[in-house]
XYZ file of C-alpha atoms in Angstrom:
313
model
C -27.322 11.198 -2.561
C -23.670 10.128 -2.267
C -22.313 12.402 -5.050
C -24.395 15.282 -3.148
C -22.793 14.315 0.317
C -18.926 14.186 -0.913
C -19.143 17.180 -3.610
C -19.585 20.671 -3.668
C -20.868 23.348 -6.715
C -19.370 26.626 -7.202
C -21.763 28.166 -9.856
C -20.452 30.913 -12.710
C -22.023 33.557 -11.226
C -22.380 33.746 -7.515
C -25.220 34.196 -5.415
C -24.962 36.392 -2.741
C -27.308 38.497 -1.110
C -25.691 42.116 -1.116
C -25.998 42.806 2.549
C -24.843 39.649 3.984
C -21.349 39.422 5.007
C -18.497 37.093 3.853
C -18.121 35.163 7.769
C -21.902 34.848 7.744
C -22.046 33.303 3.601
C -19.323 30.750 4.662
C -20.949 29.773 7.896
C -24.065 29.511 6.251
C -22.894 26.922 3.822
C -20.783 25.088 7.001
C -24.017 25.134 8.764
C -26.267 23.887 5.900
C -24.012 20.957 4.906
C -22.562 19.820 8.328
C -24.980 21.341 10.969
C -23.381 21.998 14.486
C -19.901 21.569 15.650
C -20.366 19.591 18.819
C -16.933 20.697 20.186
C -19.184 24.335 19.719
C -19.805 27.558 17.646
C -15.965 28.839 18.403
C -14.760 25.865 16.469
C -16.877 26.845 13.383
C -16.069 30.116 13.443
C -12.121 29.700 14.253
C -12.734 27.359 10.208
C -14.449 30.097 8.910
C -11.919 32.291 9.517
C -9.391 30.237 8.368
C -11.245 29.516 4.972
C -11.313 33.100 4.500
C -7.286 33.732 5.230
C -6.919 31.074 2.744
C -8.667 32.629 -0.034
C -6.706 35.607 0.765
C -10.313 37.733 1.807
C -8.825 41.194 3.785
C -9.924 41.357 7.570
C -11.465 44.650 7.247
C -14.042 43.368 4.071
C -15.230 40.278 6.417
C -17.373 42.047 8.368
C -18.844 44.469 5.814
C -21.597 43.802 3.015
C -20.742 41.626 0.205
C -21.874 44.081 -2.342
C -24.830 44.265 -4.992
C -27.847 45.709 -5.689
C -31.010 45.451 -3.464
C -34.639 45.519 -5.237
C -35.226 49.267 -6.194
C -32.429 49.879 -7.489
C -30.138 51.019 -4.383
C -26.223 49.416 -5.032
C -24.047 48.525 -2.176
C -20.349 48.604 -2.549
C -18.509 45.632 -1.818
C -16.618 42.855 -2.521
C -14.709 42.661 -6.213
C -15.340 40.392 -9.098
C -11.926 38.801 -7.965
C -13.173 38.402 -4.257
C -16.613 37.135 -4.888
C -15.083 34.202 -6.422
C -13.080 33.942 -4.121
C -15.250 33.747 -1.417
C -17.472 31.687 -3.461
C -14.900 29.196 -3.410
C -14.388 29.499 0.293
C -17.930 28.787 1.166
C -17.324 25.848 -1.237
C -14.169 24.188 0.585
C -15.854 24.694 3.924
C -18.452 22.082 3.798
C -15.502 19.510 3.284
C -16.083 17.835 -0.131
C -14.077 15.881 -1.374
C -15.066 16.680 -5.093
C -15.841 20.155 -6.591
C -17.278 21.436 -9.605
C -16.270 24.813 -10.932
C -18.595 26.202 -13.410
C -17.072 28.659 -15.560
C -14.323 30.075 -12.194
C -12.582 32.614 -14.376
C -15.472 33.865 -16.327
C -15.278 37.866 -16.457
C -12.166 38.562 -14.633
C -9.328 39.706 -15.960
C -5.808 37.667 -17.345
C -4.157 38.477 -13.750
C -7.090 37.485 -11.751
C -8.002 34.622 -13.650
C -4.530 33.333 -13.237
C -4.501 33.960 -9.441
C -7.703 32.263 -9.001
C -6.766 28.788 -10.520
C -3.932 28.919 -8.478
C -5.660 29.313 -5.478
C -7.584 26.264 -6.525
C -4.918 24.395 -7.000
C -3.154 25.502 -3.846
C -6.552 24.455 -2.172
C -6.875 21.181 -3.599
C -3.364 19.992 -3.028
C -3.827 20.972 0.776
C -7.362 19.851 1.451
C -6.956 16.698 -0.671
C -9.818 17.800 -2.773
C -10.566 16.911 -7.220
C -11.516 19.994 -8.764
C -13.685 19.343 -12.178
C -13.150 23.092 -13.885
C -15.097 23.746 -17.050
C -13.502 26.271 -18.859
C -13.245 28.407 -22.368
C -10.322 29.335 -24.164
C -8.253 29.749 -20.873
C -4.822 31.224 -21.320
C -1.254 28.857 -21.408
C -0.800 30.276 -17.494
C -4.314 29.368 -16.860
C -4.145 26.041 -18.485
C -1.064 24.603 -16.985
C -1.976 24.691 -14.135
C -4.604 21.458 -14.854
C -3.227 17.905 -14.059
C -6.112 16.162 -16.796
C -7.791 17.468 -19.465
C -10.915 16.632 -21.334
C -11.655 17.586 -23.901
C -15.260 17.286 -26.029
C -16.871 18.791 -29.237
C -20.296 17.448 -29.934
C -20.906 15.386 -27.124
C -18.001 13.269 -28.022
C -14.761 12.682 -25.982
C -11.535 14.135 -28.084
C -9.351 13.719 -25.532
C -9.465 12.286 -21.598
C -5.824 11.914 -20.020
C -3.069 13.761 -18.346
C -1.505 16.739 -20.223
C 1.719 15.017 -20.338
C 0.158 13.055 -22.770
C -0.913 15.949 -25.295
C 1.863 15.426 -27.775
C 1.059 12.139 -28.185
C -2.331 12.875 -29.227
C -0.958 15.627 -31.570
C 0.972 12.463 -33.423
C -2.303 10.908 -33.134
C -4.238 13.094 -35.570
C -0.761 14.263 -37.301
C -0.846 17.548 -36.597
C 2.052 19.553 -35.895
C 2.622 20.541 -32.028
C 2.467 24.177 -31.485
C 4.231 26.623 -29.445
C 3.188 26.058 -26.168
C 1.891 29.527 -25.372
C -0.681 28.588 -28.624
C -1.537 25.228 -27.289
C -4.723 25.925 -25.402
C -6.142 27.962 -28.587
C -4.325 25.345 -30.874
C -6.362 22.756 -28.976
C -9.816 23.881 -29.436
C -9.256 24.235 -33.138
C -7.911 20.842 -33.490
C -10.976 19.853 -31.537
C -13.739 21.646 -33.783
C -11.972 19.374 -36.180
C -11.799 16.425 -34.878
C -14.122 13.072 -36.198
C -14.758 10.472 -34.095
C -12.730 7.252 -34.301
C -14.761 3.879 -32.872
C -11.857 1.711 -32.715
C -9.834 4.580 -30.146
C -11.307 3.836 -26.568
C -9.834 6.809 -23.693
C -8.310 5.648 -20.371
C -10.059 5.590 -17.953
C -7.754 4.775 -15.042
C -9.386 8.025 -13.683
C -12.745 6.513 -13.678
C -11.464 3.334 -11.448
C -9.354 5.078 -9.125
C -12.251 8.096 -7.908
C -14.600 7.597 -4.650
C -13.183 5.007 -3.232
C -11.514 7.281 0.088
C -14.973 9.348 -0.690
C -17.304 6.884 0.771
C -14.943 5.893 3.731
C -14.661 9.574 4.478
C -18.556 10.257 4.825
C -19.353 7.539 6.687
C -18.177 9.073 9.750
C -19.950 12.343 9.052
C -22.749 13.428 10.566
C -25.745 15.015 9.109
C -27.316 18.347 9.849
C -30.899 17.277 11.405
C -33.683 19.075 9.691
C -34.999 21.479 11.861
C -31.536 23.232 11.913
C -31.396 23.642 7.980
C -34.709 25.202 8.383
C -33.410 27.752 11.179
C -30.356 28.271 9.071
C -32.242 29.227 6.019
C -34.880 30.934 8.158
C -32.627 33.461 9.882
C -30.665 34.467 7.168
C -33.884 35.239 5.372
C -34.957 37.081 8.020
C -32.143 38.694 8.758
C -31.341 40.182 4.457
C -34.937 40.270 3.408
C -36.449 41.782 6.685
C -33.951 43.330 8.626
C -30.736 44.955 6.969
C -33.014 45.455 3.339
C -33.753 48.730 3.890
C -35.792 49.293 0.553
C -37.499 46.150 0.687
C -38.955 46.721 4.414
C -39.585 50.017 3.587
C -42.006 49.227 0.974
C -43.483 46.144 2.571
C -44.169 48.610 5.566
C -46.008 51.089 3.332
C -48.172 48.465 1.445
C -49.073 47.251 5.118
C -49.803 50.412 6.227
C -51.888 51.905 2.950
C -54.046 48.369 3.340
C -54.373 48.683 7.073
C -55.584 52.667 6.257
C -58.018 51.038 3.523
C -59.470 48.612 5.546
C -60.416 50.556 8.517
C -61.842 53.213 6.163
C -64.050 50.873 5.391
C -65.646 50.050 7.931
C -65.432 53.363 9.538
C -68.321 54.368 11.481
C -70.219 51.418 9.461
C -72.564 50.640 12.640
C -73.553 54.655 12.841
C -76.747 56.545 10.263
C -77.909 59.716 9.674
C -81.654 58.302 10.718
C -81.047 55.694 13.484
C -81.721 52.926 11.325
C -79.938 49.938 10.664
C -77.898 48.947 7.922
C -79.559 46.894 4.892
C -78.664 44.256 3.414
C -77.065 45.267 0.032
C -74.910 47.860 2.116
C -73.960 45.049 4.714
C -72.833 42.783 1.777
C -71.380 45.825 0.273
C -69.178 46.597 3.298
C -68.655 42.937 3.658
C -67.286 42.813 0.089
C -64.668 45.299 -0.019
C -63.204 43.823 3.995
C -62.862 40.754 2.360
C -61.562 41.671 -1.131
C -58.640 43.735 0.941
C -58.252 41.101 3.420
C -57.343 38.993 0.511
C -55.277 41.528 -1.162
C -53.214 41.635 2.214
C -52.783 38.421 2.394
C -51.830 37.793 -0.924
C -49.507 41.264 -1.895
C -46.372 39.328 -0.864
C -47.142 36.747 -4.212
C -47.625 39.736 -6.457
C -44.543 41.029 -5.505
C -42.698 38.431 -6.455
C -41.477 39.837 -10.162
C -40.400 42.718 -8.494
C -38.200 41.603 -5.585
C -37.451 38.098 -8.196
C -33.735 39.218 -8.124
C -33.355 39.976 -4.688
């Protein structure tokens, strides 16, 4: 519960839904993990704004869709790969954590991108007093100096745990030659794959000792969202992407509605009326009875069946 109320997760690939916008994703995540401002809303939305000029998100693109496709097939245009992770780091920094975890940050951008999103992590982290744990694969020399620590594993073992100051040291360690530095990061991973394990070497861990301690003073003075707010949080914006701006997907819950509601009074059209006067008997009463209830329950339960098709969504 601690580690969930001082850190925050930025995933590899971002989950957004394609016609929400990027105020509403970062006040969503404000609102989830710190409820209300009590000073009021304009004080939440003055941060989010400010979140957003810090991540460098254009004014015009704030108010507009995110991007993606809806269920059916229909794309919206949007946001870049650059700017999603962007903003995905944005809704990150404003819930206030004072730990992050980056999975995978630069995966599938490009050398420029990549190298303008670290530093905007760093930038972040250095102003907001915030660690950043980055996992990352074969990042660039630009990419890579911009880390403070690195560690370093190959099969489940620790190779290396310590600032990077401290990389040619391990080099004279394992007696192997330091390379250029613009090779080090891909020099690194091959000394890595083969590395073996040494018992008798133990890593620092001065890290270890010195983390959470100004973590836990900081949340005790926080307070938590209640939960009936985190359900009206979740609630509207479901409401609001799955009901109301998804065009496609309340187009086709409207026509299953409508094609049942058609069905169903079919079925009991003119039931009580016969060509003689009589009555209805019994096996067409239980007949009649039969199909109302068999798409009653279909009515009811469509919105489960549908759940492969709008999984995605």
């Amino acid at each position: 519960n601690i580690l969930r109320d001082v850190a925050a997760y930025v995933p590899q690939n971002e989950q957004f839904f394609p016609n929400q916008t990027p105020e509403e994703a970062v006040e969503f995540a404000a609102n989830l993990k710190m409820g209300r401002d009590e000073r009021g809303d304009h004080v939440r939305k003055s941060r989010v704004r400010e979140m957003l000029d810090l991540v460098g998100i254009p004014v015009k693109a704030r108010t507009r869709s995110i991007g993606g496709t809806l269920a059916g097939g229909v794309v919206l245009r949007g946001l870049s790969g650059g700017e999603r992770k962007r903003l995905a780091l944005a809704c990150a920094f404003a819930m206030k954590p004072k730990l992050i975890f980056l999975d995978e940050i630069t995966s599938g951008l490009d050398s420029e991108n990549a190298v303008v999103v670290i530093d905007l992590v760093k930038k972040l982290c250095i102003n907001m007093n915030v660690a950043a744990v980055v996992v990352i694969h074969q990042p660039s020399y630009e990419v890579f100096s911009h880390f403070d620590r690195l560690v370093m594993l190959c099969k489940g073992k620790c190779v290396f745990s310590d600032k990077l100051d401290c990389i040619p040291s391990f080099y004279d360690e394992i007696g192997r030659a330091f390379p250029e530095k613009y090779l080090l990061p891909a020099d690194l991973l091959k000394a890595a794959s083969e590395w073996k394990p040494d018992p008798q070497r133990v890593q620092p861990n001065e890290l270890i000792k010195s983390c959470g301690k100004s973590a836990l003073e900081d949340i005790k003075g926080r307070k938590k969202p209640t939960l009936g707010l985190q359900f009206r949080t979740v609630l509207v914006r479901h409401v609001m992407n799955h009901y109301i701006r998804n065009v496609t997907n309340l187009f086709a819950r409207v026509l299953i509605y409508g094609l049942s509601a058609v069905l169903l009074g079919l079925v009991f059209w003119k039931i009580g009326e016969s060509p003689d006067g009589q009555d209805l008997q019994l096996f067409q009463a239980e007949a009649a009875f039969g199909a109302g209830l068999f798409l009653t329950q279909t009515l009811f339960l469509l919105p489960f069946a549908q759940i492969s098709t709008f999984f995605f969504d």
